[in-house]
Short mmCIF file of C-alpha atoms and ligand atoms in Angstrom, two decimals:
data_model
loop_
_atom_site.label_atom_id
_atom_site.label_comp_id
_atom_site.label_asym_id
_atom_site.label_seq_id
_atom_site.Cartn_x
_atom_site.Cartn_y
_atom_site.Cartn_z
CA MET Q 147 77.04 57.59 -61.81
CA THR Q 148 77.77 58.39 -58.25
CA ALA Q 149 78.52 61.97 -58.49
CA GLN Q 150 77.95 65.11 -56.60
CA ASN Q 151 75.59 67.54 -58.40
CA GLY Q 152 75.06 64.93 -61.11
CA ILE Q 153 78.63 65.43 -62.26
CA LEU Q 154 81.08 62.57 -62.46
CA GLN Q 155 84.13 63.56 -60.46
CA THR Q 156 87.65 62.39 -61.26
CA GLY Q 157 88.48 59.43 -59.04
CA GLU Q 158 84.87 58.31 -58.79
CA GLY Q 159 84.35 57.79 -62.49
CA GLU Q 160 86.68 57.52 -65.43
CA ARG Q 161 85.55 60.81 -66.85
CA PRO Q 162 87.82 63.79 -66.31
CA PHE Q 163 86.43 66.89 -64.75
CA PRO Q 164 87.13 70.26 -66.46
CA ARG Q 165 89.65 72.22 -64.39
CA HIS Q 166 89.10 75.40 -66.37
CA ILE Q 167 85.85 76.54 -68.00
CA ALA Q 168 85.61 79.66 -70.17
CA ILE Q 169 82.23 81.23 -70.85
CA ILE Q 170 81.05 83.77 -73.42
CA LEU Q 171 78.25 85.49 -71.53
CA ASP Q 172 75.97 86.34 -74.44
CA GLY Q 173 72.28 87.16 -74.81
CA ASN Q 174 71.79 89.86 -72.16
CA GLY Q 175 70.41 92.34 -74.69
CA ARG Q 176 67.92 89.88 -76.22
CA TRP Q 177 66.83 88.79 -72.74
CA ALA Q 178 65.96 92.42 -71.92
CA LYS Q 179 64.32 93.08 -75.28
CA LYS Q 180 61.99 90.11 -74.86
CA ARG Q 181 60.75 91.76 -71.67
CA GLY Q 182 60.50 95.28 -73.08
CA LEU Q 183 63.38 96.39 -70.85
CA PRO Q 184 66.45 98.48 -71.72
CA ARG Q 185 69.51 96.39 -72.66
CA VAL Q 186 71.34 97.50 -69.54
CA ALA Q 187 68.67 95.73 -67.46
CA GLY Q 188 69.75 92.50 -69.16
CA HIS Q 189 73.37 93.19 -68.25
CA ALA Q 190 72.37 93.82 -64.63
CA VAL Q 191 70.61 90.44 -64.39
CA GLY Q 192 73.59 88.92 -66.24
CA VAL Q 193 75.85 90.08 -63.40
CA GLU Q 194 73.61 88.30 -60.86
CA THR Q 195 73.86 85.14 -62.96
CA LEU Q 196 77.62 85.53 -63.08
CA ARG Q 197 77.82 85.78 -59.31
CA LYS Q 198 75.86 82.51 -58.90
CA ILE Q 199 77.97 80.68 -61.47
CA VAL Q 200 81.21 81.87 -59.87
CA TYR Q 201 80.13 80.46 -56.49
CA TYR Q 202 79.03 77.23 -58.13
CA CYS Q 203 82.35 76.77 -59.94
CA ARG Q 204 84.21 77.31 -56.69
CA ASP Q 205 81.92 74.83 -54.91
CA ILE Q 206 82.42 72.03 -57.42
CA GLY Q 207 86.18 72.37 -57.12
CA MET Q 208 87.22 73.93 -60.40
CA ASP Q 209 90.54 75.79 -60.65
CA TYR Q 210 89.57 78.54 -63.11
CA LEU Q 211 86.52 80.20 -64.59
CA THR Q 212 87.19 82.74 -67.34
CA VAL Q 213 84.31 84.95 -68.43
CA TYR Q 214 84.02 87.24 -71.45
CA CYS Q 215 82.28 90.38 -70.23
CA PHE Q 216 83.30 93.18 -72.61
CA SER Q 217 85.21 92.84 -75.87
CA THR Q 218 87.51 95.25 -77.68
CA GLU Q 219 84.68 95.47 -80.24
CA ASN Q 220 81.95 96.24 -77.70
CA TRP Q 221 83.04 99.91 -77.62
CA ASN Q 222 81.06 100.19 -80.88
CA ARG Q 223 77.82 100.04 -78.90
CA PRO Q 224 75.78 103.10 -77.92
CA GLN Q 225 77.46 105.23 -75.27
CA ASP Q 226 74.72 104.65 -72.66
CA GLU Q 227 75.05 100.88 -72.93
CA VAL Q 228 78.84 101.04 -72.64
CA SER Q 229 78.70 103.31 -69.59
CA GLY Q 230 76.00 101.09 -68.07
CA ILE Q 231 78.25 98.04 -68.43
CA MET Q 232 81.24 99.90 -66.94
CA LYS Q 233 79.10 100.96 -63.96
CA LEU Q 234 78.11 97.34 -63.41
CA LEU Q 235 81.77 96.36 -63.51
CA VAL Q 236 82.59 98.95 -60.86
CA LYS Q 237 79.75 97.60 -58.71
CA TYR Q 238 80.86 93.98 -59.18
CA LEU Q 239 84.50 94.68 -58.32
CA SER Q 240 83.61 96.91 -55.35
CA GLU Q 241 81.42 94.16 -53.88
CA ALA Q 242 84.05 91.52 -54.63
CA ILE Q 243 86.65 93.51 -52.68
CA LYS Q 244 84.49 93.21 -49.57
CA THR Q 245 83.76 89.49 -49.81
CA MET Q 246 86.30 87.67 -51.98
CA GLU Q 247 88.76 86.74 -49.26
CA GLN Q 248 86.08 85.29 -47.02
CA ARG Q 249 84.46 83.53 -49.99
CA ARG Q 250 87.84 82.26 -51.28
CA ILE Q 251 87.46 83.67 -54.77
CA ARG Q 252 90.57 85.09 -56.42
CA LEU Q 253 90.02 87.52 -59.26
CA ARG Q 254 92.15 88.53 -62.19
CA VAL Q 255 91.23 90.81 -65.10
CA PHE Q 256 92.30 89.96 -68.66
CA GLY Q 257 92.26 92.60 -71.39
CA ASP Q 258 93.87 95.88 -72.39
CA LEU Q 259 93.77 97.66 -69.06
CA SER Q 260 95.09 100.88 -70.62
CA GLY Q 261 91.62 101.40 -72.07
CA LEU Q 262 89.87 101.31 -68.68
CA SER Q 263 89.01 104.18 -66.35
CA PRO Q 264 91.25 105.11 -63.39
CA GLU Q 265 88.41 104.07 -61.05
CA ILE Q 266 88.31 100.56 -62.53
CA LEU Q 267 92.12 100.34 -62.55
CA GLU Q 268 92.22 101.11 -58.86
CA LEU Q 269 89.63 98.42 -58.13
CA ILE Q 270 91.64 95.91 -60.18
CA GLU Q 271 94.75 96.79 -58.21
CA ARG Q 272 92.88 96.06 -54.99
CA THR Q 273 91.41 92.75 -56.21
CA ASN Q 274 94.90 91.71 -57.35
CA GLU Q 275 96.33 92.52 -53.96
CA ILE Q 276 93.61 90.55 -52.14
CA SER Q 277 93.99 87.63 -54.58
CA SER Q 278 97.69 87.42 -53.79
CA ARG Q 279 96.88 86.64 -50.14
CA PHE Q 280 95.45 83.18 -50.72
CA GLU Q 281 95.39 80.20 -53.06
CA GLY Q 282 92.62 78.34 -54.80
CA PHE Q 283 89.78 78.99 -57.20
CA GLN Q 284 90.25 81.95 -59.54
CA THR Q 285 87.82 83.84 -61.76
CA ASN Q 286 89.30 85.69 -64.73
CA ILE Q 287 87.14 88.56 -65.94
CA CYS Q 288 87.78 89.62 -69.54
CA VAL Q 289 87.16 93.33 -70.06
CA ASN Q 290 88.30 95.36 -73.05
CA TYR Q 291 89.51 91.96 -74.13
CA GLY Q 292 90.14 90.69 -77.65
CA GLY Q 293 92.09 87.56 -78.52
CA ARG Q 294 93.96 89.28 -81.35
CA ASP Q 295 94.67 92.30 -79.20
CA GLU Q 296 96.03 90.05 -76.42
CA ILE Q 297 98.36 88.29 -78.89
CA LEU Q 298 99.58 91.61 -80.32
CA ARG Q 299 100.20 93.07 -76.86
CA ALA Q 300 102.17 89.91 -76.02
CA VAL Q 301 104.23 90.20 -79.24
CA ASN Q 302 105.01 93.85 -78.53
CA ARG Q 303 106.08 93.13 -74.96
CA TYR Q 304 108.27 90.29 -76.15
CA ALA Q 305 109.84 92.56 -78.79
CA GLU Q 306 110.57 95.11 -76.07
CA ASP Q 307 112.31 92.43 -74.00
CA VAL Q 308 114.37 91.42 -77.04
CA ARG Q 309 115.39 95.03 -77.67
CA ALA Q 310 116.32 95.46 -74.01
CA GLY Q 311 118.35 92.25 -74.04
CA ARG Q 312 116.01 90.54 -71.58
CA ALA Q 313 114.92 87.75 -73.94
CA GLU Q 314 117.38 85.26 -75.34
CA GLY Q 315 117.05 82.11 -77.40
CA GLU Q 316 114.11 80.62 -79.22
CA LEU Q 317 110.60 81.74 -78.45
CA THR Q 318 108.69 78.60 -77.45
CA GLU Q 319 104.94 78.19 -77.01
CA GLU Q 320 105.40 78.13 -73.24
CA ARG Q 321 107.51 81.26 -73.26
CA PHE Q 322 105.07 83.07 -75.55
CA ALA Q 323 102.13 82.07 -73.34
CA SER Q 324 103.89 83.73 -70.41
CA TYR Q 325 103.43 87.09 -72.19
CA LEU Q 326 99.66 86.63 -72.53
CA ASP Q 327 97.10 87.98 -70.05
CA SER Q 328 96.49 84.35 -69.10
CA ALA Q 329 100.12 83.73 -68.03
CA GLY Q 330 100.24 80.90 -65.52
CA VAL Q 331 96.63 79.85 -66.13
CA SER Q 332 95.97 76.44 -67.74
CA ASP Q 333 94.13 76.48 -71.08
CA PRO Q 334 90.33 76.16 -70.88
CA ASP Q 335 89.19 72.53 -71.07
CA LEU Q 336 85.67 73.59 -71.95
CA LEU Q 337 84.39 76.71 -73.69
CA ILE Q 338 80.70 77.50 -73.30
CA ARG Q 339 78.80 80.12 -75.28
CA ALA Q 340 75.35 81.14 -74.06
CA GLY Q 341 72.89 83.06 -76.23
CA GLY Q 342 72.67 80.85 -79.32
CA GLU Q 343 75.52 82.12 -81.49
CA GLN Q 344 78.19 79.67 -82.58
CA ARG Q 345 81.33 81.74 -82.89
CA LEU Q 346 84.31 82.83 -80.80
CA SER Q 347 83.89 86.60 -81.28
CA ASN Q 348 87.63 87.09 -80.67
CA PHE Q 349 87.74 85.22 -77.35
CA LEU Q 350 90.87 83.36 -76.15
CA LEU Q 351 92.17 82.62 -79.65
CA TRP Q 352 95.48 81.22 -78.45
CA GLN Q 353 94.20 79.39 -75.38
CA CYS Q 354 91.26 77.57 -77.00
CA ALA Q 355 93.43 75.61 -79.46
CA TYR Q 356 92.25 72.32 -77.91
CA SER Q 357 89.23 73.34 -75.82
CA GLU Q 358 85.96 71.47 -76.19
CA PHE Q 359 83.15 73.77 -77.37
CA TYR Q 360 79.59 73.76 -76.05
CA PHE Q 361 76.91 76.08 -77.43
CA THR Q 362 73.53 76.65 -75.83
CA ASP Q 363 70.53 78.76 -76.83
CA VAL Q 364 69.95 79.71 -73.20
CA LEU Q 365 70.37 83.47 -72.85
CA TRP Q 366 73.00 84.33 -70.26
CA PRO Q 367 70.60 85.89 -67.69
CA ASP Q 368 68.67 82.57 -67.70
CA PHE Q 369 71.80 80.45 -67.30
CA THR Q 370 71.87 78.28 -64.15
CA PRO Q 371 74.16 75.82 -62.35
CA GLU Q 372 72.00 73.06 -63.89
CA GLU Q 373 72.91 74.36 -67.35
CA LEU Q 374 76.55 74.26 -66.36
CA ASP Q 375 76.11 70.66 -65.17
CA LYS Q 376 74.65 69.80 -68.59
CA ALA Q 377 77.65 71.30 -70.34
CA ILE Q 378 80.06 69.45 -68.05
CA ALA Q 379 78.21 66.18 -68.66
CA VAL Q 380 78.54 66.69 -72.43
CA TYR Q 381 82.23 67.53 -71.97
CA GLN Q 382 82.72 64.31 -70.04
CA ARG Q 383 81.42 62.26 -72.98
CA ARG Q 384 83.84 63.90 -75.41
CA ASP Q 385 86.95 62.09 -76.51
CA ARG Q 386 89.89 64.50 -76.34
CA ARG Q 387 92.64 63.22 -78.59
CA PHE Q 388 94.95 66.25 -78.99
CA GLY Q 389 95.92 65.03 -82.42
CA GLY Q 390 96.78 61.54 -81.23
CA ILE Q 391 94.71 58.38 -81.39
CA LYS Q 392 92.71 56.70 -78.69
CA ALA Q 393 94.71 54.27 -76.57
C1 LIG K 498 76.54 89.90 -73.80
O1 LIG K 498 75.24 90.19 -74.11
C2 LIG K 498 77.23 90.96 -72.99
C3 LIG K 498 78.12 91.83 -73.76
C4 LIG K 498 78.55 91.61 -74.96
C5 LIG K 498 78.58 93.05 -73.12
P1 LIG K 498 74.83 91.06 -75.37
O2 LIG K 498 74.71 92.47 -74.92
O3 LIG K 498 75.74 90.84 -76.50
O4 LIG K 498 73.40 90.47 -75.68
P2 LIG K 498 72.76 90.20 -77.09
O5 LIG K 498 73.71 89.31 -77.84
O6 LIG K 498 72.61 91.54 -77.75
O7 LIG K 498 71.46 89.55 -76.78
C1 LIG K 499 80.81 88.54 -77.39
O1 LIG K 499 79.48 88.89 -77.53
C2 LIG K 499 81.48 89.43 -76.40
C3 LIG K 499 81.05 89.25 -75.02
C4 LIG K 499 80.19 88.37 -74.59
C5 LIG K 499 81.67 90.12 -74.07
P1 LIG K 499 79.00 89.89 -78.68
O2 LIG K 499 77.54 89.99 -78.53
O3 LIG K 499 79.78 91.13 -78.63
O4 LIG K 499 79.42 89.07 -79.98
P2 LIG K 499 78.87 89.15 -81.45
O5 LIG K 499 78.87 90.59 -81.84
O6 LIG K 499 77.51 88.57 -81.45
O7 LIG K 499 79.83 88.32 -82.24
MG1 LIG K 500 75.72 89.54 -78.05
#
């Protein structure tokens, strides 16, 4: 193994490197509870962890990182936790606007934007505009995101195009994917869930059809680049067959 950061890179070894990693950032609440802190304190530390992992993913040459930050079901939480998370999102996006171009980090937000506040929508508009100025690594932040909701929104938009005469012919997988929030983004090679649960919780239902799954008990605020290296190393030992057989 002659790899940078302990990771075998394509070209140096035979093992392919994940171009796109998706992460379910889970365990913030339990992390806080263990310390006798309010849940929002766990989310605040979780944002710091996210920042570090974003930089790391850019540094190791990935194309995409997609992170699940707030689901369509998370509105069921107490009002103070929801507003605390939204405030953290505002803070994250506001800081990103100042540094993302210099740091070469493009941002996109996946989810039902119609459920977000005007303040957040304006920040998203600005991050989109900045992201359009350069190429390279992109982080996709999933907020008010649900896999089923994303598929339904895509179906409804497609139906609108059919009614308006803008869509002709058979609907293919590729064409359908272009209606999803993830349009133009390759499917995740590796899906990681922190926090010990082993479920998708409505994340990227369409896109994860052939992703490799990796579950860790590490709570998200404790997650580190070394943990990501471990997940990538496990991924590199997997045999992805996509329904075929090994050559
Ligand atoms: C993940 O952490 C962040 C969100 C879902 C917003 P949790 O808040 O779900 O943390 P746990 O699972 O309760 O520990
Ligand atoms: C999944 O975590 C959603 C996010 C990480 C944003 P949850 O904590 O909401 O998932 P469940 O309720 O344990 O399935
Ligand atoms: Mg949770």
